C-alpha positions as YAML, in Angstrom:
chain: A
units: angstrom
residues:
- id: 1
  name: MET
  ca: [-50.68, -193.33, -78.53]
- id: 2
  name: PRO
  ca: [-53.36, -193.76, -81.20]
- id: 3
  name: ARG
  ca: [-54.73, -190.65, -82.82]
- id: 4
  name: PRO
  ca: [-58.49, -190.50, -83.51]
- id: 5
  name: LYS
  ca: [-59.18, -191.68, -87.04]
- id: 6
  name: ASN
  ca: [-60.85, -188.41, -88.08]
- id: 7
  name: GLY
  ca: [-58.56, -186.13, -86.07]
- id: 8
  name: TYR
  ca: [-59.48, -183.67, -83.32]
- id: 9
  name: PHE
  ca: [-62.47, -181.30, -83.28]
- id: 10
  name: ASN
  ca: [-63.44, -178.57, -80.85]
- id: 11
  name: ALA
  ca: [-66.87, -178.06, -79.30]
- id: 12
  name: ALA
  ca: [-68.01, -176.07, -82.36]
- id: 13
  name: GLY
  ca: [-67.15, -178.98, -84.66]
- id: 14
  name: GLN
  ca: [-64.12, -177.28, -86.17]
- id: 15
  name: PRO
  ca: [-60.90, -179.27, -86.74]
- id: 16
  name: VAL
  ca: [-57.93, -178.43, -84.54]
- id: 17
  name: PRO
  ca: [-54.31, -179.61, -84.80]
- id: 18
  name: GLY
  ca: [-52.88, -182.39, -82.68]
- id: 19
  name: THR
  ca: [-49.83, -182.12, -80.44]
- id: 20
  name: HIS
  ca: [-47.65, -184.08, -82.87]
- id: 21
  name: ASP
  ca: [-48.81, -181.87, -85.75]
- id: 22
  name: ILE
  ca: [-47.26, -178.91, -83.92]
- id: 23
  name: THR
  ca: [-44.08, -180.48, -82.54]
- id: 24
  name: GLY
  ca: [-43.40, -182.42, -85.76]
- id: 25
  name: ARG
  ca: [-43.48, -179.20, -87.78]
- id: 26
  name: TYR
  ca: [-40.90, -177.30, -85.69]
- id: 27
  name: LYS
  ca: [-38.71, -179.98, -84.07]
- id: 28
  name: GLU
  ca: [-34.95, -180.15, -84.55]
- id: 29
  name: MET
  ca: [-34.28, -182.13, -87.72]
- id: 30
  name: GLY
  ca: [-30.47, -182.41, -87.56]
- id: 31
  name: GLY
  ca: [-30.36, -185.85, -85.97]
- id: 32
  name: LEU
  ca: [-33.15, -187.16, -88.18]
- id: 33
  name: MET
  ca: [-31.37, -185.99, -91.32]
- id: 34
  name: ASN
  ca: [-28.15, -187.73, -90.26]
- id: 35
  name: TRP
  ca: [-30.12, -190.91, -89.61]
- id: 36
  name: ALA
  ca: [-31.83, -190.67, -92.99]
- id: 37
  name: TYR
  ca: [-28.45, -190.21, -94.66]
- id: 38
  name: SER
  ca: [-27.06, -193.32, -92.99]
- id: 39
  name: GLN
  ca: [-30.17, -195.28, -93.97]
- id: 40
  name: GLY
  ca: [-29.69, -194.24, -97.58]
- id: 41
  name: LYS
  ca: [-26.01, -195.29, -97.58]
- id: 42
  name: LYS
  ca: [-27.07, -198.73, -96.35]
- id: 43
  name: GLY
  ca: [-29.74, -198.99, -99.02]
- id: 44
  name: VAL
  ca: [-32.42, -199.38, -96.37]
- id: 45
  name: PRO
  ca: [-35.86, -197.77, -96.83]
- id: 46
  name: LEU
  ca: [-36.22, -194.52, -94.92]
- id: 47
  name: TYR
  ca: [-39.22, -195.62, -92.86]
- id: 48
  name: GLN
  ca: [-39.44, -199.26, -91.97]
- id: 49
  name: ARG
  ca: [-42.79, -200.56, -90.90]
- id: 50
  name: ASP
  ca: [-41.29, -203.11, -88.55]
- id: 51
  name: ALA
  ca: [-39.76, -200.39, -86.32]
- id: 52
  name: LEU
  ca: [-43.13, -198.69, -85.98]
- id: 53
  name: ASP
  ca: [-44.83, -201.98, -85.30]
- id: 54
  name: ILE
  ca: [-42.36, -202.87, -82.52]
- id: 55
  name: GLY
  ca: [-43.22, -199.65, -80.69]
- id: 56
  name: THR
  ca: [-46.93, -200.27, -81.12]
- id: 57
  name: ALA
  ca: [-46.62, -203.81, -79.81]
- id: 58
  name: VAL
  ca: [-44.60, -202.83, -76.74]
- id: 59
  name: HIS
  ca: [-46.98, -199.99, -75.96]
- id: 60
  name: ARG
  ca: [-49.95, -202.33, -76.16]
- id: 61
  name: MET
  ca: [-48.27, -204.96, -73.97]
- id: 62
  name: ALA
  ca: [-47.44, -202.33, -71.31]
- id: 63
  name: GLU
  ca: [-51.02, -201.06, -71.31]
- id: 64
  name: LEU
  ca: [-52.43, -204.57, -70.86]
- id: 65
  name: ASP
  ca: [-50.00, -205.22, -68.04]
- id: 66
  name: LEU
  ca: [-51.13, -202.04, -66.24]
- id: 67
  name: ARG
  ca: [-54.76, -203.05, -66.70]
- id: 68
  name: GLY
  ca: [-54.07, -206.39, -65.04]
- id: 69
  name: ILE
  ca: [-54.82, -208.48, -68.14]
- id: 70
  name: PRO
  ca: [-53.74, -212.15, -67.86]
- id: 71
  name: GLU
  ca: [-50.28, -213.04, -69.14]
- id: 72
  name: ARG
  ca: [-51.64, -215.22, -71.95]
- id: 73
  name: GLU
  ca: [-53.31, -212.27, -73.69]
- id: 74
  name: ILE
  ca: [-50.16, -210.15, -73.34]
- id: 75
  name: GLU
  ca: [-48.07, -212.84, -75.01]
- id: 76
  name: ARG
  ca: [-50.33, -212.85, -78.06]
- id: 77
  name: VAL
  ca: [-49.69, -209.19, -78.90]
- id: 78
  name: PRO
  ca: [-46.20, -209.39, -80.52]
- id: 79
  name: TYR
  ca: [-47.12, -212.43, -82.56]
- id: 80
  name: GLU
  ca: [-50.28, -210.75, -83.85]
- id: 81
  name: THR
  ca: [-48.55, -207.45, -84.60]
- id: 82
  name: LEU
  ca: [-45.09, -208.52, -85.88]
- id: 83
  name: GLN
  ca: [-43.96, -211.03, -88.47]
- id: 84
  name: ALA
  ca: [-40.18, -211.32, -88.29]
- id: 85
  name: SER
  ca: [-38.82, -213.29, -85.37]
- id: 86
  name: VAL
  ca: [-36.10, -210.71, -84.80]
- id: 87
  name: ASP
  ca: [-38.75, -208.02, -84.32]
- id: 88
  name: ILE
  ca: [-40.66, -210.23, -81.89]
- id: 89
  name: ASP
  ca: [-37.48, -210.68, -79.86]
- id: 90
  name: LYS
  ca: [-36.89, -206.91, -79.75]
- id: 91
  name: ALA
  ca: [-40.46, -206.33, -78.56]
- id: 92
  name: TRP
  ca: [-40.04, -208.86, -75.74]
- id: 93
  name: MET
  ca: [-36.72, -207.33, -74.65]
- id: 94
  name: ALA
  ca: [-38.30, -203.89, -74.44]
- id: 95
  name: PHE
  ca: [-41.33, -205.24, -72.55]
- id: 96
  name: ARG
  ca: [-39.09, -207.01, -70.00]
- id: 97
  name: GLN
  ca: [-37.51, -203.64, -69.28]
- id: 98
  name: PHE
  ca: [-40.98, -202.27, -68.58]
- id: 99
  name: ARG
  ca: [-41.59, -205.11, -66.15]
- id: 100
  name: ASP
  ca: [-38.29, -204.36, -64.42]
- id: 101
  name: TRP
  ca: [-39.33, -200.71, -64.06]
- id: 102
  name: ARG
  ca: [-42.63, -201.73, -62.48]
- id: 103
  name: LYS
  ca: [-40.79, -203.83, -59.92]
- id: 104
  name: GLU
  ca: [-38.93, -200.73, -58.70]
- id: 105
  name: HIS
  ca: [-42.03, -198.51, -58.46]
- id: 106
  name: GLU
  ca: [-45.58, -198.82, -57.24]
- id: 107
  name: VAL
  ca: [-47.78, -198.01, -60.24]
- id: 108
  name: ARG
  ca: [-51.57, -197.97, -60.43]
- id: 109
  name: ALA
  ca: [-53.18, -196.72, -63.65]
- id: 110
  name: ILE
  ca: [-56.12, -194.28, -63.59]
- id: 111
  name: ALA
  ca: [-56.77, -193.46, -67.27]
- id: 112
  name: PHE
  ca: [-55.58, -194.93, -70.58]
- id: 113
  name: GLU
  ca: [-55.24, -193.24, -73.99]
- id: 114
  name: GLU
  ca: [-57.75, -190.50, -73.32]
- id: 115
  name: SER
  ca: [-58.23, -188.16, -76.30]
- id: 116
  name: LEU
  ca: [-58.83, -184.55, -75.22]
- id: 117
  name: VAL
  ca: [-59.24, -181.14, -76.89]
- id: 118
  name: SER
  ca: [-58.33, -177.79, -75.33]
- id: 119
  name: GLU
  ca: [-61.09, -175.24, -75.91]
- id: 120
  name: ILE
  ca: [-58.82, -172.48, -74.59]
- id: 121
  name: HIS
  ca: [-55.78, -173.17, -76.79]
- id: 122
  name: GLN
  ca: [-57.57, -175.03, -79.59]
- id: 123
  name: TYR
  ca: [-55.48, -178.19, -80.02]
- id: 124
  name: GLY
  ca: [-55.96, -181.87, -79.24]
- id: 125
  name: GLY
  ca: [-53.95, -184.83, -78.04]
- id: 126
  name: THR
  ca: [-54.15, -188.38, -76.72]
- id: 127
  name: LEU
  ca: [-52.52, -189.13, -73.39]
- id: 128
  name: ASP
  ca: [-50.76, -192.44, -72.83]
- id: 129
  name: VAL
  ca: [-51.45, -193.15, -69.16]
- id: 130
  name: ILE
  ca: [-52.39, -191.20, -66.04]
- id: 131
  name: ALA
  ca: [-51.30, -193.23, -63.03]
- id: 132
  name: LEU
  ca: [-50.39, -193.12, -59.36]
- id: 133
  name: ILE
  ca: [-46.62, -193.50, -59.36]
- id: 134
  name: ASP
  ca: [-45.26, -194.16, -55.87]
- id: 135
  name: GLY
  ca: [-48.44, -192.64, -54.44]
- id: 136
  name: ALA
  ca: [-48.45, -189.41, -56.53]
- id: 137
  name: ARG
  ca: [-50.64, -188.83, -59.57]
- id: 138
  name: GLY
  ca: [-48.60, -188.20, -62.72]
- id: 139
  name: LEU
  ca: [-48.49, -188.48, -66.49]
- id: 140
  name: LEU
  ca: [-46.79, -191.60, -67.85]
- id: 141
  name: ASP
  ca: [-45.45, -192.07, -71.38]
- id: 142
  name: PHE
  ca: [-43.59, -194.98, -72.98]
- id: 143
  name: LYS
  ca: [-41.08, -194.77, -75.82]
- id: 144
  name: THR
  ca: [-39.17, -197.60, -77.50]
- id: 145
  name: SER
  ca: [-35.68, -196.61, -78.58]
- id: 146
  name: LYS
  ca: [-32.29, -198.02, -79.42]
- id: 147
  name: THR
  ca: [-30.77, -196.87, -76.12]
- id: 148
  name: ALA
  ca: [-32.21, -195.70, -72.81]
- id: 149
  name: GLY
  ca: [-30.66, -192.25, -73.10]
- id: 150
  name: ASP
  ca: [-32.54, -191.28, -76.24]
- id: 151
  name: ILE
  ca: [-34.84, -188.40, -75.25]
- id: 152
  name: TYR
  ca: [-35.55, -185.32, -77.33]
- id: 153
  name: LEU
  ca: [-37.01, -181.88, -76.80]
- id: 154
  name: ASP
  ca: [-40.15, -182.58, -78.81]
- id: 155
  name: GLN
  ca: [-40.98, -185.47, -76.46]
- id: 156
  name: ARG
  ca: [-40.93, -183.10, -73.48]
- id: 157
  name: LEU
  ca: [-43.06, -180.59, -75.40]
- id: 158
  name: VAL
  ca: [-45.66, -183.31, -76.09]
- id: 159
  name: MET
  ca: [-45.79, -184.28, -72.42]
- id: 160
  name: ALA
  ca: [-46.21, -180.63, -71.38]
- id: 161
  name: ALA
  ca: [-49.06, -180.21, -73.90]
- id: 162
  name: HIS
  ca: [-50.75, -183.41, -72.69]
- id: 163
  name: GLY
  ca: [-50.41, -182.28, -69.10]
- id: 164
  name: ASN
  ca: [-52.23, -179.05, -69.95]
- id: 165
  name: LEU
  ca: [-55.02, -181.03, -71.65]
- id: 166
  name: TRP
  ca: [-55.50, -183.10, -68.51]
- id: 167
  name: ARG
  ca: [-55.52, -180.07, -66.17]
- id: 168
  name: GLU
  ca: [-58.04, -178.25, -68.37]
- id: 169
  name: LYS
  ca: [-60.33, -181.28, -68.53]
- id: 170
  name: HIS
  ca: [-59.85, -182.45, -64.93]
- id: 171
  name: PRO
  ca: [-58.95, -179.43, -62.79]
- id: 172
  name: GLU
  ca: [-59.96, -181.36, -59.68]
- id: 173
  name: LEU
  ca: [-57.25, -183.97, -60.41]
- id: 174
  name: PRO
  ca: [-53.86, -182.18, -60.57]
- id: 175
  name: LEU
  ca: [-50.59, -183.92, -61.36]
- id: 176
  name: PRO
  ca: [-48.38, -183.52, -58.28]
- id: 177
  name: GLY
  ca: [-46.35, -186.55, -59.37]
- id: 178
  name: GLY
  ca: [-45.07, -184.73, -62.45]
- id: 179
  name: TYR
  ca: [-44.18, -186.29, -65.79]
- id: 180
  name: HIS
  ca: [-42.50, -189.64, -66.41]
- id: 181
  name: LEU
  ca: [-41.00, -190.77, -69.70]
- id: 182
  name: ILE
  ca: [-39.95, -194.42, -69.75]
- id: 183
  name: SER
  ca: [-37.44, -195.32, -72.48]
- id: 184
  name: LEU
  ca: [-37.56, -199.03, -73.37]
- id: 185
  name: PRO
  ca: [-34.52, -200.10, -75.40]
- id: 186
  name: LYS
  ca: [-35.01, -202.71, -78.08]
- id: 187
  name: ASP
  ca: [-31.51, -204.14, -77.61]
- id: 188
  name: GLY
  ca: [-32.16, -205.61, -74.16]
- id: 189
  name: SER
  ca: [-30.25, -202.91, -72.23]
- id: 190
  name: LYS
  ca: [-31.62, -201.36, -69.03]
- id: 191
  name: PHE
  ca: [-34.62, -199.04, -69.24]
- id: 192
  name: GLY
  ca: [-34.41, -195.29, -68.72]
- id: 193
  name: HIS
  ca: [-36.72, -193.45, -66.34]
- id: 194
  name: HIS
  ca: [-36.82, -189.69, -67.05]
- id: 195
  name: ALA
  ca: [-38.88, -187.84, -64.44]
- id: 196
  name: PHE
  ca: [-39.76, -184.12, -64.62]
- id: 197
  name: ALA
  ca: [-41.41, -182.30, -61.74]
- id: 198
  name: ASP
  ca: [-42.24, -179.26, -63.89]
- id: 199
  name: LEU
  ca: [-42.38, -178.60, -67.64]
- id: 200
  name: SER
  ca: [-43.38, -174.93, -67.61]
- id: 201
  name: PRO
  ca: [-40.63, -173.83, -70.05]
- id: 202
  name: GLU
  ca: [-41.63, -176.63, -72.44]
- id: 203
  name: TRP
  ca: [-45.29, -175.60, -72.20]
- id: 204
  name: GLU
  ca: [-44.39, -172.02, -73.08]
- id: 205
  name: MET
  ca: [-42.39, -173.24, -76.06]
- id: 206
  name: PHE
  ca: [-45.30, -175.37, -77.23]
- id: 207
  name: THR
  ca: [-47.71, -172.39, -77.11]
- id: 208
  name: LEU
  ca: [-45.27, -170.37, -79.22]
- id: 209
  name: GLN
  ca: [-45.06, -173.19, -81.75]
- id: 210
  name: LEU
  ca: [-48.85, -173.36, -81.75]
- id: 211
  name: ASP
  ca: [-49.02, -169.64, -82.58]
- id: 212
  name: CYS
  ca: [-46.49, -170.12, -85.39]
- id: 213
  name: TRP
  ca: [-48.47, -173.03, -86.80]
- id: 214
  name: ARG
  ca: [-51.68, -170.99, -86.71]
- id: 215
  name: ILE
  ca: [-50.06, -168.03, -88.47]
- id: 216
  name: GLU
  ca: [-48.51, -170.32, -91.08]
- id: 217
  name: LYS
  ca: [-51.94, -171.80, -91.81]
- id: 218
  name: GLY
  ca: [-53.36, -168.32, -92.34]
- id: 219
  name: GLY
  ca: [-55.20, -168.11, -89.05]
- id: 220
  name: ALA
  ca: [-55.09, -165.57, -86.27]
- id: 221
  name: ARG
  ca: [-52.40, -165.80, -83.65]
- id: 222
  name: LYS
  ca: [-54.84, -165.22, -80.83]
- id: 223
  name: ARG
  ca: [-56.67, -168.22, -79.55]
- id: 224
  name: ALA
  ca: [-60.40, -168.55, -80.08]
- id: 225
  name: VAL
  ca: [-61.24, -168.58, -76.39]
- id: 226
  name: LYS
  ca: [-59.37, -166.60, -73.80]
- id: 227
  name: PRO
  ca: [-59.23, -167.59, -70.16]
- id: 228
  name: ALA
  ca: [-61.03, -165.31, -67.76]
- id: 229
  name: THR
  ca: [-58.94, -162.44, -66.52]
- id: 230
  name: VAL
  ca: [-58.65, -162.43, -62.76]
- id: 231
  name: VAL
  ca: [-58.35, -158.98, -61.24]
- id: 232
  name: PRO
  ca: [-56.49, -159.17, -57.94]
- id: 233
  name: ALA
  ca: [-58.31, -157.75, -54.95]
- id: 234
  name: PRO
  ca: [-56.79, -154.67, -53.33]
- id: 235
  name: LYS
  ca: [-54.33, -155.50, -50.64]
- id: 236
  name: VAL
  ca: [-55.72, -154.98, -47.15]
- id: 237
  name: ARG
  ca: [-53.30, -154.19, -44.37]
- id: 238
  name: LEU
  ca: [-53.49, -156.72, -41.56]
- id: 239
  name: GLU
  ca: [-54.04, -155.51, -38.03]
- id: 240
  name: THR
  ca: [-50.85, -157.18, -36.87]
- id: 241
  name: GLU
  ca: [-48.86, -155.62, -39.66]
- id: 242
  name: ALA
  ca: [-46.90, -152.68, -38.42]
- id: 243
  name: PRO
  ca: [-47.69, -149.52, -40.36]
- id: 244
  name: LYS
  ca: [-44.90, -148.22, -42.46]
- id: 245
  name: PRO
  ca: [-43.41, -144.95, -41.20]
- id: 246
  name: GLU
  ca: [-44.55, -142.06, -43.28]
- id: 247
  name: MET
  ca: [-41.90, -139.77, -44.61]
- id: 248
  name: PRO
  ca: [-42.43, -136.15, -43.55]
- id: 249
  name: LYS
  ca: [-43.31, -133.90, -46.39]
- id: 250
  name: PRO
  ca: [-40.88, -131.04, -47.00]
- id: 251
  name: ARG
  ca: [-42.21, -127.75, -45.71]
- id: 252
  name: ARG
  ca: [-41.70, -124.38, -47.21]
- id: 253
  name: PRO
  ca: [-39.78, -121.91, -45.08]
- id: 254
  name: ALA
  ca: [-42.15, -119.73, -43.10]
- id: 255
  name: ARG
  ca: [-42.46, -116.24, -44.32]
- id: 256
  name: LYS
  ca: [-41.43, -113.49, -41.97]
- id: 257
  name: PRO
  ca: [-44.45, -111.58, -40.73]
- id: 258
  name: LYS
  ca: [-44.66, -108.05, -41.87]
- id: 259
  name: PRO
  ca: [-44.11, -105.56, -39.06]
- id: 260
  name: ILE
  ca: [-47.36, -104.11, -37.83]
- id: 261
  name: ALA
  ca: [-47.40, -100.37, -38.25]
- id: 262
  name: GLU
  ca: [-47.91, -98.66, -34.92]
- id: 263
  name: PRO
  ca: [-50.66, -96.07, -34.80]
- id: 264
  name: ALA
  ca: [-49.38, -92.63, -35.48]
- id: 265
  name: VAL
  ca: [-49.21, -90.41, -32.36]
- id: 266
  name: ALA
  ca: [-49.53, -86.72, -32.83]
- id: 267
  name: ALA
  ca: [-46.26, -85.23, -31.79]
- id: 268
  name: ALA
  ca: [-46.29, -82.18, -29.61]
- id: 269
  name: PRO
  ca: [-45.09, -79.06, -31.36]
- id: 270
  name: VAL
  ca: [-41.49, -78.40, -30.55]
- id: 271
  name: ALA
  ca: [-40.75, -74.86, -29.62]
- id: 272
  name: LYS
  ca: [-38.11, -73.38, -31.70]
- id: 273
  name: ALA
  ca: [-35.15, -72.05, -29.83]
- id: 274
  name: PRO
  ca: [-34.71, -68.34, -30.19]
- id: 275
  name: ILE
  ca: [-32.13, -67.51, -32.63]
- id: 276
  name: PRO
  ca: [-29.34, -65.62, -30.87]
- id: 277
  name: GLN
  ca: [-28.81, -62.19, -32.16]
- id: 278
  name: TRP
  ca: [-25.14, -62.70, -32.49]
- id: 279
  name: ALA
  ca: [-25.72, -65.27, -35.19]
- id: 280
  name: PHE
  ca: [-26.52, -62.61, -37.74]
- id: 281
  name: ALA
  ca: [-24.22, -59.91, -38.83]
- id: 282
  name: ARG
  ca: [-27.05, -57.68, -39.91]
- id: 283
  name: PRO
  ca: [-30.76, -58.29, -40.26]
- id: 284
  name: GLY
  ca: [-31.78, -59.39, -43.74]
- id: 285
  name: GLU
  ca: [-28.39, -60.67, -44.67]
- id: 286
  name: GLN
  ca: [-27.40, -64.30, -45.26]
- id: 287
  name: LEU
  ca: [-26.80, -66.39, -42.19]
- id: 288
  name: CYS
  ca: [-23.17, -66.55, -41.28]
- id: 289
  name: MET
  ca: [-21.07, -67.09, -38.21]
- id: 290
  name: VAL
  ca: [-19.36, -64.06, -36.65]
- id: 291
  name: GLU
  ca: [-16.40, -64.57, -34.43]
- id: 292
  name: ILE
  ca: [-16.68, -62.38, -31.31]
- id: 293
  name: ALA
  ca: [-13.41, -61.54, -29.62]
- id: 294
  name: PRO
  ca: [-13.30, -62.25, -25.84]
- id: 295
  name: PRO
  ca: [-13.09, -59.25, -23.50]
- id: 296
  name: PRO
  ca: [-9.61, -58.22, -22.41]
- id: 297
  name: PRO
  ca: [-8.44, -59.74, -19.09]
- id: 298
  name: VAL
  ca: [-8.78, -57.55, -15.95]
- id: 299
  name: GLN
  ca: [-5.78, -57.31, -13.71]
- id: 300
  name: LEU
  ca: [-6.73, -57.80, -10.04]
- id: 301
  name: SER
  ca: [-4.59, -57.03, -7.07]
- id: 302
  name: MET
  ca: [-3.87, -59.64, -4.44]
- id: 303
  name: ALA
  ca: [-6.22, -58.04, -1.98]
- id: 304
  name: GLU
  ca: [-9.03, -57.98, -4.53]
- id: 305
  name: LEU
  ca: [-8.41, -61.62, -5.46]
- id: 306
  name: LEU
  ca: [-8.48, -62.79, -1.80]
- id: 307
  name: ARG
  ca: [-11.56, -60.68, -1.18]
- id: 308
  name: SER
  ca: [-13.35, -62.33, -4.18]
- id: 309
  name: TYR
  ca: [-12.78, -65.78, -2.66]
- id: 310
  name: GLY
  ca: [-14.03, -64.64, 0.77]
- id: 311
  name: HIS
  ca: [-10.71, -64.84, 2.55]
- id: 312
  name: ILE
  ca: [-10.84, -61.20, 3.56]
- id: 313
  name: LYS
  ca: [-13.94, -59.79, 5.11]
- id: 314
  name: GLU
  ca: [-14.74, -56.20, 4.69]
- id: 315
  name: ALA
  ca: [-15.01, -54.12, 7.85]
- id: 316
  name: ALA
  ca: [-18.42, -52.94, 8.82]
- id: 317
  name: THR
  ca: [-19.01, -49.29, 8.34]
- id: 318
  name: CYS
  ca: [-20.45, -47.17, 11.11]
...
């Protein structure tokens, strides 16, 4: 994907980094270092122009094929771009794999190599192709490689960043078809089709790398423009929604009512019982109890006893 000659600029005319500026700074370098070491042992230059030119030629041939350009113009590309016959053969082998991929899928291109800048996140990028793939709109990217299984994390990060650029620029045209990375081997082996329905984790990783890049360059971590904050509306209970049972509030124990004082009733004066005379030994002395001896028993005769009970009536006197 060609980068604009002068780079990317935001609406204010200020330069912003490109997607490959970010991912190239923080990508995993272990595999690349091993490859560079093997190149040095062979005495081969670290970066060979022919390898870059092969990728450029295959990418151009695939774009012309999607545009419906006649076959004669497509055939001219490798011969105009490459010099060595071995490189021309590798370009044709990779392009044939692209043709085989097209035979298995219905592809109709919508946009080619569109350069966009995010005013929210302040970065730029150039998308390869936006196309209808099997009836669903998606992002399409081509990569030439030694084998079809060669796919790296930074490639997924770039696709996630390009997908965000497209959504920000064309919100009315979402990408329900996801992301498609087509690996085109240069050795003639079968192509690799890597499809991703969602790249949200990769997008989050890219934004973190973008913050790191901005801090490293002495800028602020926060982006220049923030998206509008949406305040959710208060939730309204639907009429059909059953109300949730309310928990009864704990009640304090009721206080016992104070007894009502009855109105005082004037009590009648109580007459004091006469103090028996026998209770005092002598007037003026301290109260004390005096034991009184009972009277001696009276001996009655039988006649007197019967007469007291009325058994014997007395004779009337003349």
